[in-house]
XYZ file of N, CA and C in Angstrom:
783
model
N 0.620 -1.288 -0.162
C -0.168 -0.069 0.340
C 0.694 1.592 0.164
N 0.449 2.119 -0.735
C 1.107 3.279 -0.626
C 0.995 4.440 0.094
N 1.418 5.240 0.460
C 1.270 6.348 1.480
C -0.055 7.111 1.176
N -0.050 7.689 0.172
C -1.603 8.056 -0.143
C -2.544 7.557 0.204
N -2.888 5.828 0.261
C -3.640 5.049 0.290
C -3.845 4.803 1.564
N -3.026 5.549 2.953
C -3.410 5.566 3.976
C -4.611 6.015 4.756
N -5.241 6.786 3.736
C -6.312 7.747 3.859
C -7.604 7.455 3.534
N -8.429 7.388 4.391
C -10.147 7.219 3.840
C -10.629 8.580 3.282
N -10.780 9.023 2.363
C -11.450 10.215 1.906
C -13.017 10.349 2.318
N -13.360 10.831 3.315
C -14.478 10.667 4.138
C -15.857 11.464 2.619
N -15.216 12.205 1.902
C -15.962 12.674 0.640
C -15.120 13.214 -0.304
N -15.841 13.183 -1.700
C -15.360 13.605 -2.522
C -15.304 14.935 -2.695
N -14.594 16.027 -3.125
C -14.167 17.333 -3.040
C -12.927 17.177 -4.064
N -13.678 18.005 -5.463
C -13.555 18.061 -6.929
C -11.720 18.885 -6.531
N -12.204 20.080 -5.920
C -11.466 21.097 -6.376
C -11.130 22.007 -4.914
N -10.495 21.096 -3.541
C -10.759 21.531 -2.484
C -9.847 22.884 -2.108
N -10.311 23.629 -0.777
C -9.751 24.596 -0.513
C -8.988 24.823 0.908
N -9.079 23.454 1.386
C -8.339 23.164 2.604
C -8.519 21.941 2.680
N -7.277 20.910 2.982
C -7.113 19.442 3.005
C -7.434 19.090 4.988
N -8.203 18.620 5.742
C -7.931 18.602 6.975
C -7.432 17.096 7.366
N -5.986 16.862 7.760
C -6.268 15.380 8.223
C -6.576 15.035 9.773
N -6.883 13.807 10.022
C -7.350 13.766 11.299
C -6.621 12.242 11.726
N -5.906 12.546 12.586
C -5.000 11.478 13.566
C -5.456 10.638 14.549
N -6.151 9.680 14.496
C -7.021 8.845 15.389
C -6.419 8.899 16.750
N -6.901 8.269 17.554
C -6.550 8.290 18.921
C -6.358 6.455 19.151
N -5.207 6.211 20.254
C -4.547 4.714 20.475
C -5.745 3.599 20.258
N -5.682 2.911 19.540
C -6.395 1.666 19.082
C -7.488 2.128 17.979
N -7.485 3.071 17.691
C -8.370 4.013 16.763
C -7.953 3.940 15.473
N -9.519 3.654 14.933
C -9.436 3.797 12.893
C -9.417 4.777 12.787
N -9.137 5.662 11.666
C -9.706 6.866 11.092
C -11.070 7.114 10.819
N -11.743 5.889 10.424
C -13.344 5.888 10.122
C -13.960 6.104 11.499
N -13.435 6.376 12.716
C -13.858 6.990 13.734
C -15.017 8.424 13.828
N -13.933 8.807 13.087
C -13.938 10.400 13.001
C -14.837 10.782 11.404
N -15.215 9.628 10.893
C -16.092 9.867 9.675
C -17.296 11.374 9.750
N -17.902 10.877 11.359
C -19.195 12.123 11.299
C -18.487 13.239 10.910
N -17.474 13.507 11.203
C -16.864 15.228 11.137
C -17.276 15.584 9.607
N -17.656 14.592 8.512
C -17.807 15.039 7.606
C -19.032 15.890 7.063
N -19.839 15.661 7.898
C -21.421 16.360 7.832
C -21.158 17.382 8.412
N -20.197 18.005 9.129
C -20.410 19.077 9.556
C -19.153 20.389 9.133
N -17.955 19.925 7.985
C -17.644 21.079 7.635
C -17.584 21.802 6.707
N -17.073 23.110 6.365
C -17.565 23.630 5.022
C -17.458 22.647 3.944
N -17.995 22.649 3.118
C -18.112 21.712 1.718
C -16.883 21.799 0.779
N -16.132 22.818 0.740
C -14.872 23.065 -0.091
C -14.228 22.033 0.804
N -14.263 21.931 1.846
C -13.159 20.979 2.606
C -13.071 19.492 2.608
N -11.421 19.011 1.888
C -11.398 17.364 2.216
C -11.150 17.332 3.466
N -11.740 16.127 3.815
C -11.416 15.165 5.129
C -10.830 14.090 4.771
N -9.322 13.775 4.999
C -8.587 12.555 4.844
C -8.265 12.216 6.553
N -8.723 10.969 6.727
C -8.818 10.391 7.635
C -7.875 9.356 7.955
N -6.891 9.632 8.435
C -5.280 8.430 8.967
C -5.665 7.155 9.533
N -5.111 6.139 8.863
C -5.170 4.762 9.296
C -3.875 4.658 9.811
N -3.017 4.414 10.960
C -2.041 3.705 10.959
C -1.535 2.496 11.242
N -0.882 2.166 10.668
C -0.483 0.754 10.419
C -0.527 -0.257 11.699
N -1.394 -0.969 11.383
C -2.439 -2.257 12.477
C -3.960 -2.271 12.319
N -4.595 -1.131 11.444
C -5.655 -0.759 11.812
C -6.167 -0.198 10.322
N -7.782 -0.347 10.046
C -8.351 0.282 8.931
C -7.874 -0.500 8.127
N -7.221 0.354 7.168
C -6.792 0.346 5.495
C -5.705 -0.291 5.692
N -4.826 -0.220 7.057
C -3.567 -1.111 7.112
C -3.756 -2.003 8.140
N -4.799 -2.657 8.184
C -4.798 -3.599 9.047
C -4.037 -4.914 9.205
N -3.567 -4.964 7.697
C -2.269 -6.047 7.446
C -1.017 -5.712 7.945
N -0.887 -4.419 7.940
C 0.397 -4.221 8.812
C 0.676 -4.289 9.849
N 1.972 -4.059 10.368
C 2.440 -4.614 11.950
C 2.425 -3.494 12.503
N 1.596 -3.309 13.614
C 1.652 -1.698 14.718
C 3.346 -1.499 14.769
N 3.237 0.023 14.625
C 4.473 0.849 14.801
C 4.511 0.905 16.320
N 6.038 0.834 17.104
C 5.853 0.758 18.661
C 6.750 2.051 19.083
N 7.404 2.509 18.015
C 8.477 3.637 18.340
C 7.548 4.779 17.769
N 7.577 5.952 18.492
C 7.069 7.326 18.073
C 7.760 7.830 17.109
N 8.848 7.563 17.085
C 9.860 8.392 15.970
C 9.315 7.727 14.819
N 9.329 6.457 14.674
C 8.644 5.530 13.454
C 7.387 6.006 12.712
N 6.661 5.928 13.891
C 5.548 6.682 13.887
C 5.494 7.908 12.843
N 6.053 8.931 14.035
C 6.148 10.293 13.152
C 6.391 10.415 11.167
N 7.674 9.441 11.354
C 8.209 9.733 9.761
C 7.162 8.937 9.276
N 6.539 7.942 9.583
C 5.580 7.613 8.909
C 4.434 8.407 8.111
N 3.960 9.002 9.405
C 3.103 9.984 8.845
C 3.173 11.005 8.253
N 4.724 11.742 8.485
C 4.884 12.649 7.768
C 4.713 12.521 6.176
N 5.432 11.154 5.905
C 5.427 10.530 4.326
C 3.820 10.354 3.829
N 3.121 10.154 4.747
C 1.883 9.545 4.202
C 1.230 11.214 4.193
N 1.329 12.189 4.640
C 0.929 13.690 4.397
C 1.628 14.339 3.181
N 2.929 13.970 3.017
C 3.240 14.717 1.964
C 3.128 14.031 0.557
N 2.733 12.488 0.787
C 2.231 11.988 -0.258
C 1.033 12.451 -1.067
N 0.431 13.150 -0.261
C -1.055 13.969 -0.391
C -1.091 15.102 -0.621
N 0.023 15.843 -0.844
C 0.138 17.430 -0.419
C 0.615 18.098 -1.974
N -0.183 18.925 -1.555
C -0.258 20.065 -3.099
C -0.273 21.412 -2.857
N -0.684 22.417 -3.608
C -0.971 24.009 -3.431
C -1.965 23.723 -1.887
N -2.708 22.991 -2.027
C -3.634 23.219 -1.166
C -3.161 23.252 0.462
N -3.902 24.432 0.754
C -3.566 24.446 2.466
C -4.285 23.200 3.361
N -3.081 22.813 4.250
C -3.289 21.397 4.833
C -3.309 21.893 6.722
N -4.239 21.273 7.138
C -4.452 21.732 8.761
C -4.915 19.997 9.105
N -4.170 19.610 10.518
C -3.701 18.873 10.928
C -4.708 18.597 12.554
N -5.414 17.538 12.449
C -6.304 17.483 14.252
C -5.730 16.033 14.680
N -5.191 15.897 15.783
C -5.520 15.055 16.769
C -5.579 14.285 17.672
N -6.330 13.462 18.422
C -7.091 13.581 19.529
C -6.104 12.570 20.553
N -5.782 12.705 21.332
C -4.740 11.776 22.505
C -3.506 11.533 21.760
N -3.367 10.251 21.677
C -2.042 9.910 21.018
C -1.820 10.532 19.605
N -2.729 10.456 19.196
C -2.954 11.164 17.642
C -2.259 12.873 17.879
N -2.885 13.284 19.063
C -2.547 14.820 19.462
C -1.252 14.856 19.178
N -0.150 14.110 19.817
C 1.487 13.909 19.818
C 1.808 13.614 18.607
N 0.953 12.861 17.309
C 1.868 12.239 16.137
C 1.376 13.719 15.116
N 0.068 14.587 15.589
C 0.143 15.446 14.381
C 0.933 16.631 14.866
N 1.525 16.558 16.290
C 2.195 18.155 16.580
C 3.349 17.842 16.233
N 4.180 16.455 15.912
C 5.499 16.155 16.026
C 5.622 15.954 14.181
N 4.189 15.183 13.766
C 4.185 15.502 12.445
C 4.147 16.871 11.590
N 3.510 18.166 12.190
C 3.588 19.172 12.028
C 4.955 19.571 11.593
N 5.699 19.658 12.646
C 6.727 19.988 13.353
C 8.057 19.430 12.206
N 7.841 18.315 11.584
C 8.527 17.702 10.748
C 8.115 18.045 9.030
N 6.579 18.369 8.861
C 6.843 19.253 7.306
C 7.058 20.288 7.115
N 6.667 21.363 9.014
C 7.558 22.456 8.796
C 9.092 22.678 8.347
N 9.689 21.577 8.852
C 11.288 21.015 8.529
C 11.538 21.031 7.415
N 10.384 20.463 6.736
C 10.863 20.345 5.227
C 9.964 21.368 4.384
N 9.592 22.433 4.598
C 8.913 23.261 3.857
C 7.594 23.423 3.376
N 6.708 22.218 4.068
C 5.479 22.219 3.920
C 4.605 22.066 5.552
N 4.821 23.436 5.916
C 4.157 23.139 7.238
C 2.777 23.410 6.877
N 1.967 22.822 7.803
C 0.207 23.085 7.730
C -0.150 24.320 8.301
N -1.406 24.631 7.837
C -2.058 26.187 8.375
C -2.397 26.266 9.624
N -2.545 25.027 10.423
C -3.343 24.949 11.535
C -2.821 23.696 12.007
N -2.687 23.795 13.569
C -3.270 22.357 14.659
C -3.368 22.145 15.109
N -4.816 21.083 15.353
C -5.294 20.990 17.015
C -5.117 20.015 17.465
N -4.823 20.038 18.533
C -4.600 19.134 19.552
C -5.755 18.702 20.767
N -5.997 17.435 20.884
C -6.909 17.010 21.761
C -6.544 15.959 22.321
N -7.155 16.324 24.383
C -7.016 15.129 25.041
C -5.408 14.720 25.309
N -4.627 15.521 25.282
C -3.477 15.468 25.804
C -2.471 16.440 26.388
N -1.777 15.933 26.963
C -0.943 16.960 27.593
C -0.037 17.487 27.016
N 0.884 18.907 26.901
C 1.676 19.488 26.074
C 2.991 18.696 26.697
N 3.955 18.732 25.486
C 5.084 17.938 25.599
C 5.755 18.391 27.126
N 5.899 19.612 27.403
C 6.699 19.951 28.198
C 6.518 19.690 29.569
N 5.084 18.787 29.748
C 4.701 18.154 30.624
C 4.757 16.819 31.244
N 5.704 16.078 30.233
C 5.934 14.840 30.285
C 6.855 14.981 31.648
N 6.727 13.536 32.228
C 5.873 12.016 31.667
C 4.447 12.295 31.585
N 3.957 11.728 30.504
C 2.715 11.272 30.361
C 1.938 10.717 32.028
N 0.480 10.907 31.740
C -0.047 10.535 32.926
C -0.651 8.927 32.268
N 0.147 8.280 33.424
C 0.279 6.556 33.231
C -1.041 5.959 33.581
N -2.286 6.532 33.572
C -3.625 5.929 33.749
C -3.603 4.934 32.535
N -3.148 4.663 31.797
C -3.220 3.569 30.506
C -1.524 3.388 30.595
N -1.281 1.904 30.689
C 0.402 1.395 30.884
C 0.031 0.293 30.102
N 0.920 0.273 28.930
C 0.815 -1.049 28.785
C 1.508 -2.573 29.506
N 1.761 -2.482 30.724
C 2.398 -3.310 31.344
C 0.945 -3.800 31.950
N 0.101 -3.411 31.729
C -1.250 -3.543 32.510
C -1.707 -5.009 31.947
N -2.416 -5.756 32.974
C -3.154 -7.298 32.563
C -4.207 -7.058 31.409
N -4.896 -7.705 30.862
C -5.652 -7.712 29.749
C -7.100 -6.797 30.113
N -7.066 -7.151 31.529
C -8.620 -7.517 32.117
C -8.343 -5.429 33.005
N -7.421 -5.330 33.340
C -7.563 -3.961 33.831
C -6.949 -2.981 32.734
N -6.533 -3.355 31.890
C -6.374 -1.958 30.556
C -7.595 -2.017 30.219
N -8.579 -2.773 29.941
C -9.908 -2.708 29.498
C -11.247 -2.059 30.147
N -10.290 -2.152 31.739
C -11.468 -1.668 32.667
C -11.198 0.247 32.731
N -10.004 0.256 32.295
C -9.361 1.576 32.582
C -10.050 2.220 31.280
N -9.963 1.483 30.059
C -10.641 2.108 28.844
C -11.886 2.418 28.901
N -12.515 1.374 29.311
C -13.741 1.359 29.709
C -13.985 2.810 30.485
N -13.595 3.073 31.447
C -13.536 4.024 32.267
C -13.760 5.678 31.719
N -12.670 5.553 30.406
C -12.296 6.703 29.659
C -13.389 6.483 28.841
N -14.161 5.608 28.420
C -15.080 5.429 27.105
C -14.620 5.319 26.063
N -13.226 4.142 25.988
C -12.595 4.356 24.544
C -12.774 2.995 24.316
N -13.597 2.373 24.898
C -13.588 0.863 24.535
C -14.760 0.811 23.378
N -14.585 -0.047 22.177
C -15.779 -0.378 21.556
C -16.491 -0.957 22.227
N -17.956 -0.962 21.871
C -19.389 -1.483 22.417
C -19.199 -2.939 22.012
N -19.504 -3.742 23.143
C -19.994 -5.034 22.531
C -18.428 -5.846 22.660
N -17.487 -5.059 22.712
C -16.228 -5.842 22.532
C -16.229 -7.283 23.593
N -16.745 -7.471 24.568
C -16.407 -8.812 25.139
C -17.220 -9.843 23.892
N -18.005 -9.565 23.539
C -18.715 -10.486 22.749
C -17.911 -10.851 21.232
N -17.043 -10.522 20.701
C -16.009 -10.504 20.003
C -14.547 -11.039 20.509
N -14.495 -11.903 20.875
C -13.375 -12.547 21.270
C -11.876 -12.254 20.757
N -11.950 -12.494 19.229
C -11.410 -12.066 18.258
C -10.455 -11.135 18.590
N -11.916 -10.180 18.087
C -11.472 -8.907 18.225
C -11.006 -8.101 19.136
N -11.614 -8.340 20.251
C -10.799 -7.896 21.816
C -9.740 -8.258 21.803
N -9.173 -9.457 21.672
C -7.810 -9.701 21.596
C -6.928 -8.732 20.777
N -7.107 -8.527 19.410
C -6.913 -7.923 18.486
C -6.802 -6.260 19.029
N -7.799 -6.009 19.011
C -7.779 -4.486 19.870
C -6.833 -4.405 20.875
N -7.193 -5.569 22.172
C -6.100 -4.660 22.900
C -4.582 -5.321 22.763
N -4.087 -5.993 21.577
C -2.908 -5.621 21.169
C -2.296 -4.807 20.484
N -3.444 -4.103 19.708
C -3.116 -2.463 19.131
C -2.524 -1.611 19.827
N -3.644 -1.565 21.210
C -3.509 -0.655 22.514
C -2.224 -0.788 22.873
N -1.712 -1.857 23.192
C -0.312 -2.283 23.967
C 0.294 -1.334 22.948
N 0.602 -1.462 21.280
C 1.304 -1.245 20.399
C 1.478 0.349 20.515
N 0.424 0.839 20.914
C 0.150 2.475 20.403
C 1.044 2.795 22.008
N 0.736 2.076 22.976
C 0.775 2.686 24.165
C 2.338 2.875 24.471
N 2.934 1.919 23.657
C 4.427 1.874 23.766
C 5.202 2.614 22.880
N 4.568 3.098 22.250
C 4.974 4.210 21.052
C 5.166 5.565 22.113
N 3.723 5.335 22.717
C 3.491 6.880 23.306
C 4.688 6.927 24.629
N 4.455 5.499 25.163
C 5.978 5.495 26.078
C 7.561 6.084 25.519
N 7.681 5.499 24.372
C 8.911 5.920 23.711
C 9.088 7.246 23.592
N 7.922 8.217 23.555
C 8.132 9.296 23.269
C 8.818 10.365 23.583
N 9.740 11.181 23.446
C 11.077 11.902 23.996
C 11.087 12.938 23.428
N 10.301 14.184 23.752
C 10.205 15.475 22.733
C 11.458 15.987 23.184
N 12.008 16.509 21.676
C 13.207 17.045 21.767
C 13.575 18.668 22.723
N 14.095 18.601 23.521
C 14.173 20.101 24.246
C 14.812 20.877 23.168
N 15.457 21.001 22.138
C 15.944 22.037 21.367
C 14.687 22.225 20.248
N 13.428 21.705 20.406
C 12.606 21.560 19.173
C 12.404 22.955 18.896
N 11.798 23.076 17.683
C 11.651 24.394 17.230
C 9.603 24.726 17.151
N 9.104 26.010 17.566
C 7.829 25.914 17.843
C 7.199 25.513 16.419
N 6.238 25.121 16.269
C 4.945 25.480 15.255
C 5.164 27.341 15.288
N 5.159 27.649 13.402
C 4.885 28.725 12.953
C 3.764 29.307 12.383
N 2.694 27.868 12.745
C 1.336 28.524 12.261
C 0.511 28.375 13.530
N -1.384 28.226 13.527
C -1.716 28.624 14.925
C -1.883 27.279 15.554
N -2.186 27.313 16.763
C -2.331 25.584 17.280
C -3.631 26.275 17.951
N -4.599 25.139 18.370
C -5.504 25.197 18.952
C -5.561 23.781 20.011
N -5.727 23.781 21.561
C -5.782 22.752 22.535
C -7.396 22.428 22.495
N -7.668 21.498 22.462
C -8.962 21.088 22.938
C -8.856 20.295 24.449
N -9.901 20.785 25.249
C -9.874 20.121 26.572
C -11.115 19.738 27.205
N -11.301 18.536 28.308
C -12.671 18.698 28.856
C -12.319 18.579 30.198
N -13.218 19.192 30.698
C -13.702 19.810 31.854
C -13.090 17.800 33.022
N -13.532 16.781 32.612
C -13.328 15.871 33.650
C -12.511 14.213 32.728
N -11.415 15.352 31.948
C -10.634 14.366 31.100
C -9.595 13.881 32.151
N -9.482 12.307 32.386
C -8.635 12.161 33.446
C -7.088 12.071 33.110
N -6.886 12.044 31.698
C -5.861 12.212 31.022
C -4.346 13.340 30.868
N -6.099 14.545 30.837
C -5.444 15.794 30.241
C -5.875 16.786 30.945
N -5.818 17.168 31.810
C -6.965 18.254 32.648
C -6.588 19.387 31.976
N -7.621 20.213 31.830
C -7.997 21.720 31.257
C -6.674 22.648 32.216
N -6.298 22.382 33.332
C -5.144 23.486 33.887
C -4.267 23.396 33.301
N -3.584 22.216 32.194
C -2.673 22.029 31.666
C -2.385 22.450 30.558
N -3.368 22.956 29.743
C -3.630 23.532 28.419
C -2.655 24.521 28.030
N -2.626 25.341 29.080
C -1.974 26.416 28.361
C -0.454 26.376 28.215
N -0.108 25.377 28.726
C 1.659 25.137 28.610
C 1.963 24.368 27.169
N 0.713 24.155 26.118
C 1.187 24.410 24.806
C 1.072 25.414 24.377
N 1.593 26.489 25.006
C 1.552 27.824 23.988
C 2.939 28.339 23.532
N 4.162 27.578 24.513
C 5.764 27.621 24.077
C 6.111 26.582 22.726
N 4.677 25.945 22.274
C 5.256 25.332 21.175
C 4.387 25.897 19.698
N 4.349 27.301 19.986
C 3.969 28.104 18.520
C 4.355 29.174 18.793
N 4.699 30.061 17.436
C 5.010 31.358 17.642
C 3.813 32.317 17.057
N 2.784 31.769 16.953
C 1.568 32.606 16.564
C 0.026 31.933 17.618
N 0.659 31.697 18.630
C -0.331 32.172 19.874
C -1.253 30.964 19.891
N -1.122 30.790 21.540
C -2.540 29.085 21.309
C -3.788 29.963 21.736
N -4.962 29.026 21.323
C -6.090 29.238 21.444
C -6.785 28.053 22.384
N -7.604 28.178 23.206
C -7.986 27.193 23.797
C -9.588 26.673 23.824
N -9.884 25.497 23.770
C -11.581 25.418 23.555
C -11.810 24.081 24.957
N -12.696 24.331 25.807
C -12.737 23.489 26.786
C -14.093 23.520 26.845
N -14.423 21.595 26.794
C -15.769 21.495 26.513
C -16.226 20.436 27.755
N -17.317 20.022 28.260
C -17.694 19.518 29.478
C -17.443 18.086 29.157
N -17.467 17.170 29.732
C -17.317 15.959 29.694
C -15.646 15.243 30.067
N -15.804 13.972 29.486
C -14.361 12.892 29.405
C -13.848 13.043 28.442
N -12.306 11.964 28.048
C -11.832 12.019 27.311
C -12.355 11.663 25.893
N -13.222 11.194 26.008
C -13.735 10.991 24.600
C -14.929 11.844 24.706
N -15.317 12.881 25.246
C -16.617 13.921 24.973
C -16.841 13.530 23.922
N -16.830 13.978 22.958
C -17.263 14.434 21.497
C -17.613 13.683 20.850
N -17.356 12.182 20.875
C -17.975 10.723 20.288
C -19.428 10.879 20.604
N -20.083 10.326 19.174
C -21.506 10.584 19.545
C -22.794 11.695 19.349
N -23.457 12.296 20.002
C -24.298 13.059 20.023
C -23.723 14.336 19.608
N -22.707 14.731 19.978
C -21.901 16.254 20.259
C -21.293 16.168 19.210
N -20.919 15.428 18.415
C -19.851 15.650 17.494
C -20.114 16.239 16.386
N -21.063 16.804 15.920
C -21.568 18.031 15.285
C -21.051 19.100 15.864
N -21.175 19.437 16.871
C -21.120 20.767 17.634
C -19.727 20.821 18.133
N -18.932 19.814 18.277
C -17.564 19.810 18.340
C -16.509 20.002 17.280
N -17.282 19.608 16.167
C -16.686 19.721 14.669
C -16.974 21.188 14.219
N -18.236 21.768 14.607
C -18.519 23.379 14.302
C -17.318 24.151 14.745
N -16.955 23.616 16.310
C -16.108 24.675 17.000
C -14.514 24.622 16.238
N -14.221 22.948 15.707
C -12.980 22.786 15.448
C -12.702 23.609 13.858
N -14.007 23.694 13.211
C -13.934 24.360 11.885
C -13.973 26.187 12.116
N -14.358 26.456 13.041
C -14.400 27.679 13.645
C -12.707 28.193 13.675
N -12.146 27.175 14.523
C -10.747 27.380 14.477
C -9.964 27.454 13.379
N -10.143 26.464 12.630
C -9.159 26.395 11.515
C -9.381 27.752 10.582
N -10.792 28.072 10.578
C -11.199 29.514 9.830
C -10.509 30.712 10.564
N -10.762 30.733 11.805
C -10.153 31.866 12.516
C -8.296 31.791 12.149
N -7.860 30.539 12.115
C -6.238 30.630 11.585
C -5.884 30.772 10.721
N -6.890 30.541 9.369
C -6.643 30.928 8.088
C -6.666 32.579 8.002
N -7.548 33.477 8.693
C -7.889 34.531 8.801
C -6.783 35.426 9.387
N -6.232 34.726 10.311
C -4.747 35.535 10.797
C -3.367 35.055 10.130
N -3.369 33.951 9.225
C -2.211 33.754 8.211
C -2.404 35.203 6.827
N -3.588 34.848 6.720
C -3.635 36.089 5.538
C -3.379 37.183 6.051
N -4.129 38.116 7.289
C -3.407 39.056 7.499
C -2.069 39.473 7.980
N -1.176 38.084 8.438
C -0.024 38.522 8.281
C 0.714 38.324 7.222
N 0.147 37.974 6.067
C 0.923 37.424 4.842
C 1.599 38.949 4.138
N 2.372 38.867 3.549
C 3.262 39.923 3.079
C 2.609 40.537 2.127
N 2.264 42.142 2.255
C 1.204 42.897 1.281
C 0.208 42.783 1.360
N -0.637 42.594 2.463
C -2.099 42.404 3.130
C -2.111 43.710 4.037
């Protein structure tokens, strides 16, 4: 499978004005974010990424090293890049990947116009919350995932799927544990929005402002009611509308800052 085939295009847009790449959470497939397609401007293309081991890449072994994950995702995005502005959003594990891939793209002259991070503490607040630990037993890991709201429905009724899901979660958590932010890292030169929720045991809203050092364009924060997966379900459209508004605000800032404007 080529890098360009790593994405599901949630809808067909012949001449998109913006490309939004979504990086999923640990254990998640890009298709979980498909509902976003119903609440975005019609000229935006939504690309839902599948990391190795799930969805369109279910036959590939999952990666367990964050450096390798970021390199793969950077290549994936470059494979679909053209003159169309690109925005990147990631939740939880996906937030780390989105942020580091954006920095990698920026270093290669292909910086995104906006980055959104959700459900994840800032790199400066490492080490990460160990609520989820790859060394936990299957039972305890599943119990903690259930408390967060990140366990697929009726998982116990499908033993083969359950075992595969837990194995995938463990691989993703190993990748997250391997993450060592570069202390000399350059900040993003695009706007950054952090999305937090009031009852998120993984990333308290009080730490959201620490993301501010990761961009030269200023940080914006959006705080919602609920837990780690607060936007899944009936609140997905409202969350997506806020996300789209953040991107539009970023585009306006970049246009105003452009030479000659």
